[in-house]
Coordinates of C-alpha atoms (C1' of nucleotides) in Angstrom, one line a residue:
Chain K
M176 CA 23.6 23.4 -23.2
R177 CA 25.0 20.0 -23.6
S178 CA 26.8 19.1 -20.1
S179 CA 29.2 15.2 -19.8
W180 CA 28.3 12.8 -18.0
A181 CA 31.9 13.7 -15.8
D182 CA 30.6 17.1 -15.7
S183 CA 27.0 16.2 -13.8
V184 CA 28.2 13.9 -11.6
A185 CA 31.0 16.2 -10.2
N186 CA 28.5 18.6 -9.7
A187 CA 26.7 16.4 -7.9
E188 CA 29.6 15.8 -5.7
S189 CA 30.4 19.6 -4.8
S190 CA 26.8 20.1 -4.5
A191 CA 26.6 17.3 -2.2
S192 CA 29.5 18.4 0.0
A193 CA 28.3 22.7 0.0
S194 CA 25.4 21.9 1.6
R195 CA 24.9 20.1 4.6
S196 CA 27.4 17.2 4.8
S197 CA 26.9 14.6 2.4
Y198 CA 24.4 11.9 2.5
V199 CA 26.7 8.5 2.4
P200 CA 24.4 6.2 1.7
P201 CA 24.9 2.9 3.8
H202 CA 26.1 0.4 1.3
L203 CA 29.3 3.6 0.0
R204 CA 29.6 4.3 3.8
N205 CA 33.9 3.1 5.6
R206 CA 35.0 3.4 1.8
P207 CA 38.1 5.4 0.9
P208 CA 36.5 8.5 -1.5
S209 CA 38.4 7.0 -4.4
S210 CA 36.2 4.1 -5.3
D211 CA 33.9 6.3 -6.7
P212 CA 35.1 6.9 -9.4
P213 CA 34.6 9.8 -11.3
V214 CA 34.0 8.3 -14.7
P215 CA 32.3 5.7 -15.7
S216 CA 32.1 3.7 -18.8
H217 CA 29.1 4.3 -20.9
S218 CA 30.8 7.1 -22.2
S219 CA 27.6 6.7 -25.5
A220 CA 25.0 7.0 -22.7
P221 CA 26.0 10.6 -20.5
I222 CA 22.5 11.6 -19.5
A223 CA 22.8 15.4 -18.4
P224 CA 19.9 16.7 -16.0
A225 CA 19.3 19.4 -19.3
A226 CA 19.6 16.0 -21.9
R227 CA 17.2 13.3 -20.3
P228 CA 14.9 12.1 -22.3
S229 CA 12.0 14.2 -23.1
G230 CA 9.6 11.8 -23.6
Y231 CA 8.2 8.5 -21.8
S232 CA 7.0 6.9 -25.3
G233 CA 10.2 8.3 -27.5
G234 CA 7.9 10.8 -29.0
T235 CA 8.6 14.7 -29.2
S236 CA 6.0 16.0 -27.6
G237 CA 8.9 17.6 -25.1
G238 CA 5.5 18.2 -21.9
S239 CA 4.6 14.4 -22.1
R240 CA 3.6 13.6 -17.8
W241 CA 5.0 10.7 -18.9
S242 CA 9.1 11.9 -19.0
A243 CA 11.2 12.1 -16.9
G244 CA 12.1 15.4 -15.8
S245 CA 8.0 16.1 -16.1
V246 CA 7.7 13.2 -13.1
R247 CA 8.7 16.0 -10.0
D248 CA 6.6 19.0 -12.2
T249 CA 3.4 17.1 -11.4
G250 CA 3.1 18.9 -8.1
R251 CA 2.9 15.4 -5.9
F252 CA 7.2 16.1 -6.0
N253 CA 7.4 19.9 -5.5
S254 CA 4.4 22.4 -5.5
G255 CA 6.1 25.5 -6.0
G256 CA 9.4 24.2 -5.1
G257 CA 8.5 23.2 -1.4
G258 CA 7.0 19.4 -2.3
W259 CA 7.0 17.7 0.0
N260 CA 9.2 15.5 -1.3
S261 CA 11.3 17.4 -1.9
R262 CA 11.3 19.5 1.0
T263 CA 15.5 20.5 -0.1
G264 CA 14.7 21.9 -3.5
G265 CA 13.0 21.5 -6.6
W266 CA 14.2 18.4 -8.9
N267 CA 16.8 20.0 -10.5
R268 CA 18.8 20.3 -7.9
G269 CA 17.9 17.3 -6.3
R270 CA 18.9 15.5 -10.3
E271 CA 22.1 17.2 -9.3
R272 CA 23.0 15.5 -6.1
E273 CA 21.3 12.1 -7.3
V274 CA 25.0 10.9 -7.4
N275 CA 25.5 8.2 -9.9
P276 CA 24.7 4.8 -9.6
F277 CA 26.4 3.2 -11.8
A278 CA 29.6 4.5 -10.4
N279 CA 31.5 1.7 -9.1
D280 CA 30.3 -0.4 -11.7
D281 CA 34.4 -0.1 -12.9
D282 CA 35.5 -1.8 -10.5
K283 CA 33.4 -5.0 -11.9
N284 CA 33.5 -4.1 -15.7
E285 CA 36.9 -6.1 -16.5
A286 CA 35.1 -9.1 -15.4
A287 CA 31.6 -8.6 -17.3
L288 CA 33.4 -7.5 -20.7
N289 CA 33.2 -11.8 -21.3
D290 CA 30.2 -13.3 -20.4
Q291 CA 26.2 -11.1 -20.9
E292 CA 27.9 -8.1 -20.0
N293 CA 26.6 -6.8 -16.4
S294 CA 23.7 -8.4 -16.2
G295 CA 26.1 -12.0 -16.0
I296 CA 22.6 -14.3 -17.6
N297 CA 24.5 -17.1 -19.5
F298 CA 21.2 -16.9 -21.0
D299 CA 21.7 -20.3 -22.9
A300 CA 21.7 -22.1 -19.4
Y301 CA 18.1 -20.9 -19.4
E302 CA 16.6 -22.1 -22.3
D303 CA 14.6 -25.0 -20.6
I304 CA 13.1 -23.4 -18.3
P305 CA 9.5 -24.5 -18.1
I306 CA 7.0 -21.9 -16.5
E307 CA 3.6 -22.3 -14.8
T308 CA 1.4 -19.4 -14.5
S309 CA -1.9 -19.9 -13.3
G310 CA -4.6 -17.0 -12.4
D311 CA -7.1 -15.6 -13.8
N312 CA -6.3 -13.7 -17.6
V313 CA -2.4 -13.9 -17.3
P314 CA -0.8 -11.7 -20.2
A315 CA 1.0 -12.5 -22.5
P316 CA 4.8 -12.7 -21.4
V317 CA 6.9 -10.6 -24.4
N318 CA 10.4 -11.0 -25.5
T319 CA 12.8 -7.9 -25.4
F320 CA 12.2 -5.5 -22.8
A321 CA 11.0 -2.8 -25.6
E322 CA 7.8 -4.9 -25.4
I323 CA 7.1 -2.9 -22.6
D324 CA 6.6 0.4 -23.0
L325 CA 8.5 0.6 -19.3
G326 CA 9.3 4.6 -20.5
D327 CA 12.1 5.7 -22.5
A328 CA 14.7 7.5 -18.5
L329 CA 14.1 3.0 -17.2
N330 CA 15.2 1.7 -21.0
Q331 CA 19.1 4.1 -20.8
N332 CA 19.0 2.3 -17.4
I333 CA 18.2 -1.0 -18.4
R334 CA 21.0 -0.5 -21.7
R335 CA 22.9 1.0 -18.7
C336 CA 23.2 -1.8 -16.9
K337 CA 23.7 -3.7 -20.0
Y338 CA 20.8 -6.2 -19.7
V339 CA 20.3 -7.1 -23.3
K340 CA 16.8 -9.4 -23.4
P341 CA 14.7 -10.3 -20.0
T342 CA 15.3 -13.3 -18.3
P343 CA 12.8 -15.7 -17.9
V344 CA 11.1 -14.7 -14.6
Q345 CA 11.4 -10.7 -16.5
R346 CA 9.6 -12.2 -19.5
H347 CA 6.8 -13.5 -17.7
A348 CA 6.1 -10.8 -13.9
I349 CA 7.3 -7.4 -15.7
P350 CA 4.3 -7.9 -18.1
I351 CA 1.9 -9.5 -15.2
S352 CA 2.8 -6.5 -13.3
V353 CA 2.5 -3.7 -16.0
A354 CA -1.3 -4.9 -15.8
G355 CA -1.5 -3.9 -12.4
R356 CA -2.3 -7.2 -11.5
D357 CA -1.3 -8.8 -7.9
L358 CA 1.5 -11.0 -8.5
M359 CA 2.9 -14.6 -6.5
A360 CA 6.1 -15.3 -7.7
C361 CA 8.3 -17.9 -7.6
A362 CA 11.9 -17.7 -9.5
Q363 CA 15.1 -17.7 -8.4
T364 CA 16.7 -14.6 -7.5
G365 CA 20.7 -14.3 -9.4
S366 CA 18.0 -14.2 -12.4
G367 CA 16.6 -10.9 -12.0
K368 CA 14.2 -10.7 -10.1
T369 CA 14.9 -7.4 -8.6
A370 CA 14.4 -6.2 -11.8
A371 CA 11.8 -7.7 -12.2
F372 CA 9.4 -6.0 -9.3
C373 CA 12.0 -3.3 -9.6
F374 CA 10.6 -2.2 -13.4
P375 CA 6.8 -2.2 -13.3
I376 CA 6.8 -0.2 -9.7
I377 CA 9.7 2.3 -10.8
S378 CA 7.4 3.2 -14.4
G379 CA 4.9 2.4 -12.6
I380 CA 5.4 6.0 -10.3
M381 CA 6.6 7.2 -13.4
K382 CA 3.4 6.9 -14.9
G383 CA 0.8 8.1 -12.8
G384 CA 1.4 11.3 -11.2
H385 CA 0.3 12.1 -8.1
F386 CA -0.5 15.1 -6.2
V387 CA -0.4 14.2 -3.1
Q388 CA 0.4 17.5 -0.5
K389 CA 1.5 16.9 2.5
P390 CA 0.3 19.0 5.6
P391 CA 3.2 21.7 6.2
G392 CA 5.4 21.0 9.2
S393 CA 5.3 17.9 9.0
R394 CA 8.1 15.5 8.8
T395 CA 6.5 12.6 8.1
S396 CA 7.1 11.1 4.3
F397 CA 4.0 9.3 2.1
P398 CA 6.5 6.0 -0.2
L399 CA 3.3 4.8 -3.4
A400 CA 6.0 1.6 -3.0
L401 CA 7.6 -0.7 0.2
I402 CA 9.3 -3.4 -0.9
L403 CA 10.6 -5.4 2.3
S404 CA 13.3 -8.2 2.7
P405 CA 14.6 -10.2 5.5
T406 CA 18.2 -9.2 5.9
R407 CA 19.2 -6.3 6.1
E408 CA 22.6 -6.7 3.5
L409 CA 19.4 -7.8 1.2
S410 CA 17.9 -4.3 1.8
V411 CA 20.5 -2.4 0.8
Q412 CA 21.7 -5.2 -2.2
I413 CA 17.9 -3.8 -3.5
H414 CA 18.0 -0.7 -3.0
E415 CA 21.5 -0.7 -5.0
E416 CA 19.7 -2.0 -7.6
A417 CA 17.0 0.2 -6.8
R418 CA 19.0 3.7 -7.6
K419 CA 20.5 2.1 -11.0
F420 CA 17.0 1.5 -12.5
A421 CA 15.8 4.2 -10.7
F422 CA 18.7 6.9 -11.5
Q423 CA 17.2 9.9 -13.3
T424 CA 13.5 8.6 -13.7
G425 CA 12.9 11.5 -11.0
V426 CA 11.6 8.7 -8.9
R427 CA 14.0 8.3 -5.7
V428 CA 14.6 4.9 -4.0
V429 CA 15.9 5.4 0.7
V430 CA 16.7 2.3 2.3
A431 CA 16.1 2.1 6.0
Y432 CA 17.4 -0.8 8.2
G433 CA 18.3 -1.3 12.0
G434 CA 21.8 -2.1 12.9
A435 CA 22.6 1.9 11.3
P436 CA 22.1 5.3 12.8
I437 CA 18.3 5.9 11.7
N438 CA 19.2 10.0 11.4
L439 CA 20.9 9.5 8.2
Q440 CA 17.9 7.3 6.9
L441 CA 15.9 9.9 8.1
R442 CA 17.4 12.4 6.3
E443 CA 17.0 10.5 3.2
M444 CA 13.6 10.1 3.3
E445 CA 13.0 13.6 4.2
R446 CA 14.1 14.2 1.0
G447 CA 11.4 12.9 -0.6
V448 CA 11.1 9.0 -1.1
D449 CA 9.2 7.1 -4.0
I450 CA 10.1 4.0 -3.3
L451 CA 11.1 3.0 0.3
V452 CA 13.2 0.2 0.4
A453 CA 13.1 -1.7 4.1
T454 CA 14.0 -4.8 7.2
P455 CA 10.6 -4.8 9.3
G456 CA 11.9 -4.3 13.1
R457 CA 13.0 -0.6 11.1
L458 CA 10.3 0.6 9.7
V459 CA 8.4 -0.1 12.7
D460 CA 10.2 1.7 14.2
L461 CA 9.9 4.3 12.1
L462 CA 5.8 3.8 11.8
E463 CA 5.4 3.3 15.3
R464 CA 7.5 7.9 15.0
A465 CA 5.2 8.7 12.5
R466 CA 8.1 9.6 10.0
V467 CA 6.8 7.2 7.9
S468 CA 3.0 6.9 6.7
L469 CA 2.4 3.5 4.7
Q470 CA -1.5 5.7 3.3
M471 CA -0.2 6.5 -0.4
I472 CA 1.2 3.1 -1.1
R473 CA 0.6 1.2 -4.5
Y474 CA 3.1 -1.2 -4.6
L475 CA 4.1 -3.9 -1.7
A476 CA 6.5 -6.1 -2.6
L477 CA 8.7 -9.2 -0.2
D478 CA 11.1 -10.1 -1.6
E479 CA 12.2 -13.6 -0.4
A480 CA 8.3 -12.9 1.0
D481 CA 8.5 -17.2 2.5
R482 CA 11.0 -15.6 5.0
M483 CA 9.3 -13.2 5.6
L484 CA 6.0 -14.9 6.3
D485 CA 7.4 -18.2 8.2
M486 CA 7.2 -18.2 12.2
G487 CA 9.7 -14.8 12.8
F488 CA 8.3 -12.1 10.5
E489 CA 4.2 -12.9 10.2
P490 CA 3.8 -10.8 13.1
Q491 CA 5.5 -8.0 12.3
I492 CA 4.4 -8.6 8.3
R493 CA 0.9 -9.0 9.1
K494 CA 1.2 -5.7 11.8
I495 CA 2.6 -2.7 8.5
V496 CA 0.2 -5.1 6.1
E497 CA -2.9 -4.9 8.0
Q498 CA -2.2 -2.7 10.7
T499 CA -1.8 0.4 9.9
D500 CA -2.9 2.5 6.9
M501 CA -1.6 0.6 3.4
P502 CA -5.0 0.3 1.1
Q503 CA -6.3 -2.9 1.5
R504 CA -5.7 -5.9 -1.4
G505 CA -6.9 -5.2 -4.1
M506 CA -6.4 -1.3 -3.3
R507 CA -3.1 -1.6 -3.4
Q508 CA -0.3 -4.3 -5.7
T509 CA 1.2 -6.3 -4.7
M510 CA 3.9 -8.7 -5.7
L511 CA 5.3 -11.1 -3.5
F512 CA 9.2 -13.1 -4.9
S513 CA 11.0 -16.5 -4.1
A514 CA 12.3 -19.1 -4.7
T515 CA 10.6 -21.7 -2.6
F516 CA 6.5 -20.9 -1.5
P517 CA 6.1 -24.1 0.8
R518 CA 2.2 -24.7 0.3
E519 CA 1.0 -23.2 4.1
I520 CA 3.2 -20.1 3.7
Q521 CA 1.5 -19.4 0.2
R522 CA -1.6 -20.2 2.4
L523 CA -1.1 -17.2 4.3
A524 CA 0.4 -15.1 1.5
S525 CA -3.1 -15.2 -0.4
D526 CA -4.0 -13.1 2.8
F527 CA -2.5 -10.2 0.9
L528 CA -3.2 -10.6 -2.5
S529 CA -5.9 -9.6 -5.3
N530 CA -7.3 -12.6 -7.4
Y531 CA -3.3 -12.8 -7.7
I532 CA -1.7 -15.2 -10.8
F533 CA 0.7 -17.3 -9.7
L534 CA 4.1 -17.5 -11.9
A535 CA 7.5 -20.6 -11.1
V536 CA 10.2 -20.3 -13.4
G537 CA 12.0 -23.2 -13.0
R538 CA 13.7 -26.0 -14.4
V539 CA 12.2 -29.7 -14.3
G540 CA 14.4 -32.1 -13.7
S541 CA 17.7 -30.4 -14.2
S542 CA 17.2 -27.9 -12.1
T543 CA 20.3 -27.7 -10.9
D544 CA 23.1 -29.0 -13.1
L545 CA 25.2 -25.6 -12.4
I546 CA 25.9 -26.3 -9.4
V547 CA 27.9 -29.8 -8.5
Q548 CA 26.5 -30.7 -5.8
R549 CA 28.0 -33.3 -3.3
V550 CA 27.2 -35.3 0.5
E551 CA 30.1 -36.4 2.0
Y552 CA 30.1 -38.6 5.4
V553 CA 31.8 -36.1 8.3
S554 CA 32.1 -36.9 11.7
D555 CA 30.9 -33.2 14.2
S556 CA 34.4 -34.4 15.6
D557 CA 36.4 -34.5 11.7
K558 CA 34.8 -31.3 10.2
R559 CA 37.8 -28.8 11.0
S560 CA 39.5 -31.3 9.1
H561 CA 38.0 -32.5 6.5
L562 CA 36.8 -28.6 5.9
M563 CA 41.1 -28.2 5.7
D564 CA 41.5 -30.8 3.4
L565 CA 38.7 -29.0 0.9
L566 CA 40.3 -25.6 1.4
H567 CA 44.1 -26.6 0.9
A568 CA 42.6 -28.8 -2.4
Q569 CA 40.9 -25.9 -3.3
R570 CA 43.8 -23.5 -3.4
A571 CA 46.1 -25.3 -4.6
N572 CA 43.6 -25.7 -7.4
G573 CA 42.9 -22.0 -7.5
A574 CA 43.4 -19.7 -10.3
H575 CA 46.3 -16.7 -10.4
G576 CA 48.0 -18.0 -6.5
K577 CA 44.9 -17.2 -5.4
Q578 CA 41.9 -19.1 -2.9
A579 CA 38.7 -19.2 -5.2
L580 CA 35.4 -17.6 -2.9
T581 CA 33.9 -20.2 -0.7
L582 CA 30.9 -19.8 1.2
V583 CA 30.9 -21.6 4.6
F584 CA 27.8 -21.6 6.9
V585 CA 27.5 -23.2 10.0
E586 CA 23.9 -23.2 12.7
T587 CA 24.9 -21.4 14.7
K588 CA 26.9 -17.7 15.3
R589 CA 29.0 -18.7 17.6
G590 CA 29.3 -21.7 16.0
A591 CA 31.1 -19.1 13.0
D592 CA 33.0 -16.7 15.2
S593 CA 34.9 -19.9 17.0
L594 CA 35.5 -21.6 13.1
E595 CA 36.3 -18.5 11.8
H596 CA 38.8 -18.0 14.8
W597 CA 39.8 -21.4 14.0
L598 CA 40.4 -20.5 10.5
C599 CA 42.7 -17.5 10.7
L600 CA 44.7 -19.5 13.3
N601 CA 45.5 -21.7 10.2
S602 CA 46.4 -18.8 8.2
F603 CA 42.7 -19.0 6.4
P604 CA 42.2 -15.7 5.5
A605 CA 38.5 -15.7 7.2
T606 CA 35.3 -13.6 8.2
T607 CA 32.3 -14.7 9.6
I608 CA 28.7 -12.9 9.5
H609 CA 26.7 -13.2 11.6
G610 CA 23.4 -11.7 13.4
D611 CA 26.0 -10.9 16.8
R612 CA 28.0 -8.9 14.7
T613 CA 27.9 -5.3 14.7
Q614 CA 26.0 -3.8 11.3
Q615 CA 29.2 -2.3 10.6
E616 CA 30.7 -5.8 11.3
R617 CA 28.7 -7.5 8.9
E618 CA 29.0 -5.7 6.1
M619 CA 32.6 -5.1 5.9
A620 CA 32.7 -9.5 6.1
L621 CA 30.4 -8.9 3.2
R622 CA 33.0 -6.5 2.0
S623 CA 36.1 -8.1 1.9
F624 CA 34.6 -11.7 1.1
K625 CA 33.6 -10.0 -2.7
S626 CA 37.1 -8.2 -2.8
G627 CA 38.8 -11.6 -2.0
A628 CA 40.5 -10.2 0.7
T629 CA 39.0 -12.9 2.9
P630 CA 38.1 -15.8 0.1
I631 CA 36.6 -17.1 3.4
L632 CA 33.4 -16.5 4.8
V633 CA 31.6 -18.1 7.9
A634 CA 28.3 -17.6 8.2
T635 CA 24.1 -18.2 9.8
D636 CA 21.9 -18.2 7.3
V637 CA 22.2 -14.2 7.4
A638 CA 24.0 -14.9 4.4
A639 CA 21.4 -17.8 3.3
R640 CA 19.3 -15.5 1.2
G641 CA 18.8 -13.9 -1.7
L642 CA 22.7 -11.5 -1.6
D643 CA 24.4 -11.6 -5.1
I644 CA 27.9 -12.4 -5.2
P645 CA 29.5 -13.0 -7.6
H646 CA 32.3 -16.0 -8.0
V647 CA 31.2 -17.8 -4.8
A648 CA 32.9 -21.3 -6.4
H649 CA 32.6 -22.8 -3.0
V650 CA 28.8 -22.9 -0.8
I651 CA 30.2 -25.7 2.1
N652 CA 27.4 -26.4 4.1
F653 CA 29.8 -27.4 7.7
D654 CA 26.4 -27.7 9.7
L655 CA 23.4 -28.9 7.2
P656 CA 20.2 -26.5 7.8
N657 CA 17.0 -28.9 9.2
D658 CA 15.3 -27.5 6.2
I659 CA 16.0 -28.0 2.8
D660 CA 14.4 -24.5 1.9
D661 CA 17.5 -23.5 4.2
Y662 CA 20.1 -25.6 2.1
V663 CA 18.4 -24.9 -1.4
H664 CA 19.0 -21.4 -1.0
R665 CA 22.4 -21.7 0.7
I666 CA 23.7 -23.5 -2.5
G667 CA 22.3 -20.8 -4.6
R668 CA 24.7 -18.0 -3.5
T669 CA 27.3 -20.2 -6.2
G670 CA 26.1 -21.1 -9.7
R671 CA 24.5 -17.9 -10.1
A672 CA 23.5 -16.0 -13.6
G673 CA 24.4 -19.2 -15.2
K674 CA 27.7 -20.0 -14.2
T675 CA 29.0 -23.2 -12.8
G676 CA 29.4 -23.5 -8.9
L677 CA 30.1 -26.2 -6.2
A678 CA 28.4 -27.1 -3.3
T679 CA 29.8 -29.5 -0.3
A680 CA 27.8 -30.5 2.2
F681 CA 28.7 -32.1 5.2
F682 CA 26.4 -34.8 7.1
N683 CA 26.1 -37.5 10.1
E684 CA 23.2 -38.7 12.1
N685 CA 23.1 -35.1 13.2
N686 CA 20.8 -34.5 10.1
S687 CA 18.9 -37.7 9.0
S688 CA 16.0 -36.0 8.6
L689 CA 17.3 -33.9 6.0
A690 CA 18.7 -37.2 4.6
R691 CA 15.2 -38.1 2.2
P692 CA 14.6 -33.9 0.7
L693 CA 18.3 -34.0 0.1
L694 CA 18.4 -37.3 -2.0
E695 CA 15.4 -36.5 -3.3
L696 CA 16.4 -32.7 -4.7
M697 CA 19.4 -33.9 -5.6
Q698 CA 17.9 -37.1 -7.7
E699 CA 15.8 -35.0 -9.4
A700 CA 18.7 -32.3 -10.5
N701 CA 20.9 -35.5 -11.5
Q702 CA 23.1 -35.7 -8.9
E703 CA 25.1 -38.9 -8.2
V704 CA 23.6 -39.7 -4.8
P705 CA 25.8 -41.9 -2.3
D706 CA 24.2 -44.7 -1.4
W707 CA 24.6 -44.0 2.2
L708 CA 22.6 -41.3 1.8
S709 CA 19.5 -43.2 0.1
R710 CA 20.6 -46.1 3.3
F711 CA 20.1 -42.7 6.0
A712 CA 17.0 -41.6 3.8
V713 CA 15.2 -45.1 4.4
R714 CA 16.0 -45.3 7.6
S715 CA 14.6 -42.0 8.4
L716 CA 11.2 -42.6 7.2
H717 CA 10.6 -45.1 10.3
G718 CA 12.7 -43.6 12.7
G719 CA 9.2 -41.7 13.0
G720 CA 10.9 -38.9 10.8
G721 CA 9.2 -36.3 8.0
R722 CA 9.3 -34.2 10.3
N723 CA 11.0 -32.1 7.6
R724 CA 8.5 -32.9 4.5
R725 CA 6.2 -29.8 5.0
S726 CA 2.7 -31.5 5.8
G727 CA 4.5 -34.2 3.0
G728 CA 7.0 -33.8 0.3
G729 CA 8.8 -31.5 -1.5
A730 CA 7.7 -30.5 -5.1
R731 CA 11.2 -29.1 -6.5
F732 CA 11.9 -27.7 -9.1
G733 CA 9.0 -26.3 -10.5
G734 CA 5.8 -24.2 -9.6
R735 CA 2.8 -25.3 -7.9
D736 CA -0.6 -23.4 -6.9
F737 CA -1.8 -24.4 -4.1
R738 CA -4.7 -23.5 -4.5
R739 CA -5.0 -26.1 -7.3
D740 CA -5.0 -27.9 -4.8
G741 CA -8.5 -29.7 -4.4
S742 CA -8.4 -29.4 -0.6
H743 CA -8.8 -25.8 -1.4
N744 CA -12.0 -24.1 -2.6
R745 CA -11.7 -20.7 -3.6
G746 CA -14.4 -19.3 -5.3
G747 CA -14.6 -22.1 -7.5
G748 CA -11.7 -23.0 -8.2
S749 CA -11.5 -23.8 -11.4
D750 CA -10.8 -20.2 -12.2
Y751 CA -8.5 -19.9 -11.5
Y752 CA -6.3 -22.4 -14.0
T753 CA -6.6 -21.1 -17.0
G754 CA -3.3 -21.9 -18.2
A755 CA 0.1 -21.0 -19.4
G756 CA 0.0 -17.0 -20.2
G757 CA 0.3 -17.9 -24.0
G758 CA 3.3 -18.9 -23.1
A759 CA 4.8 -20.2 -26.7
G760 CA 6.6 -23.5 -26.2
Y761 CA 6.7 -24.2 -21.9
G762 CA 3.7 -26.1 -21.0
T763 CA 1.9 -25.8 -18.1
A764 CA 2.1 -29.8 -17.2
P765 CA 1.7 -29.5 -14.4
A766 CA 1.9 -32.7 -13.3
A767 CA 5.7 -32.5 -14.0
Y768 CA 6.1 -30.7 -11.8
G769 CA 6.3 -32.5 -8.5
G770 CA 3.6 -35.1 -9.1
N771 CA 6.7 -37.3 -7.6
Y772 CA 6.5 -35.7 -4.3
G773 CA 2.6 -36.3 -3.7
G774 CA 2.1 -32.5 -5.4
A775 CA 1.7 -31.3 -1.5
G776 CA 4.8 -29.6 0.7
V777 CA 7.1 -27.2 -0.4
V778 CA 7.3 -25.1 -3.9
S779 CA 10.2 -24.6 -5.2
A780 CA 12.1 -22.6 -8.9
W781 CA 15.9 -23.6 -7.3
D782 CA 17.5 -20.3 -5.6
Chain T
dA77 C1' 16.7 -25.0 18.0
dA78 C1' 18.4 -21.0 15.1
dA79 C1' 18.3 -16.9 13.0
dA80 C1' 17.0 -13.4 11.8
dA81 C1' 14.8 -8.9 12.6
dA82 C1' 14.6 -1.7 16.7
dC83 C1' 16.2 0.8 20.4

DNA sequence: AAAAAAC
């Protein structure tokens, strides 16, 4: 009784529409139905519900509690057909209703053929990445996914994603997480960070049977894992990724964020949620309504963790982590990921961690050689005409007469609107994304940009972090940020996954405080630094600058565990620094990381 | 100082 993939998808669609109005995930809203092709390209891997892998570890023992199907049989999900995590029916029905998360990949397949398939990772670009780890008994890294016992269903999805081998951050982070250890990881977003924390979570949920009964009639959901991110779009993106990894594992992933109708999100949660991806505000709302309990949380992941713990977010995060029924640190597994990790933020973060391992993936010296960084002196009054020059030149060079995707960062929301308006007046197809737009407008803008319909996107810092937008050829810092970290995240929207990119910054007197950190960053990345910028840097040293140095300069492109600093005495210190965890070929060489920068301040791994 | 994040 083996049905085809197409059949199962068709079943899923018809059964979804047969019962109540079919739920459309937020990230799929406003799309014509036809953009959801029913027949995936992976014809070689048709996994119908009836043809699921029978055993977790590839064995023939179909009754293994690790098998994908049996997850729903543990009682937790499906006690007597009315399991609290599947109110609308047994797992079979839930399975059929699962929309194929790979369906939309079809339109990308053409582009994906030439590189490392869908992963898009150019592994050659990551050959010489140095790794630093510290902490007690660091688990050894792996070289293949097969070395990690993630389970058949997850392995299937890894194949469907066309991930051939783990990226450096995955090689190290996954064994650490699978071993149950807390983790602070400094790594590039585009190199597979989401997978690095999703794989262990999904695998762990599948392995651990849970038998908690939801009180009858209660509408509270009890997710087992919580993934927080600082922007709605990033949460949507993480949800999209996680759904692929969790496809047909029985593990349900739900996203909740503000600006979108809460009822749809509530309904999704009522159908069961194992992994909740959320932005902080909406989660607090859900907690106050008692629609979510964090009592069962076994995994907590903070993406862009340094942003989540900065001044704007820290109170909310503290509330969520420390003032709810979430198990205390040590009783849950906590994973923090970011590309930048200022030392003071590391200190804050250690409140949430228990005997954690610090991992930094970065390359010394040549970190951003995939991104060509340019700085141009442009006075405020010349910025628009200068931008137009750049865009004209780019259009002339563009392939197929198409404008290459260009992401333009500005400082303020008003500035974003104004610049977009001006660009459109001048016949440049642009749109904008910022926090004053409705969520619908924001998601529309992002789609329109990704598709190339409006190849110019004017953005505030809402788009600076984490967003994976393929084919961004050029990032223009029309207004430079005040913080070098933000610059690092912004330019990281290009040159992703081993591809090259261009980043242009408009610099003038107003950016003096950024001169020195920018100079250091560019020198370290072997970028050509204009003489006038060096003069600005020297000048800013005398002019009472240093406000951007975050207690003394930035150690970039390589991590440093703040526990290594002499000033930090936590339980005797040296125990934490047990080396590189068997990373053959990778030296710990702490001196190589930021030694030139006084060892203080920002830690970064070039995203 | 701005941006983000709930209604």
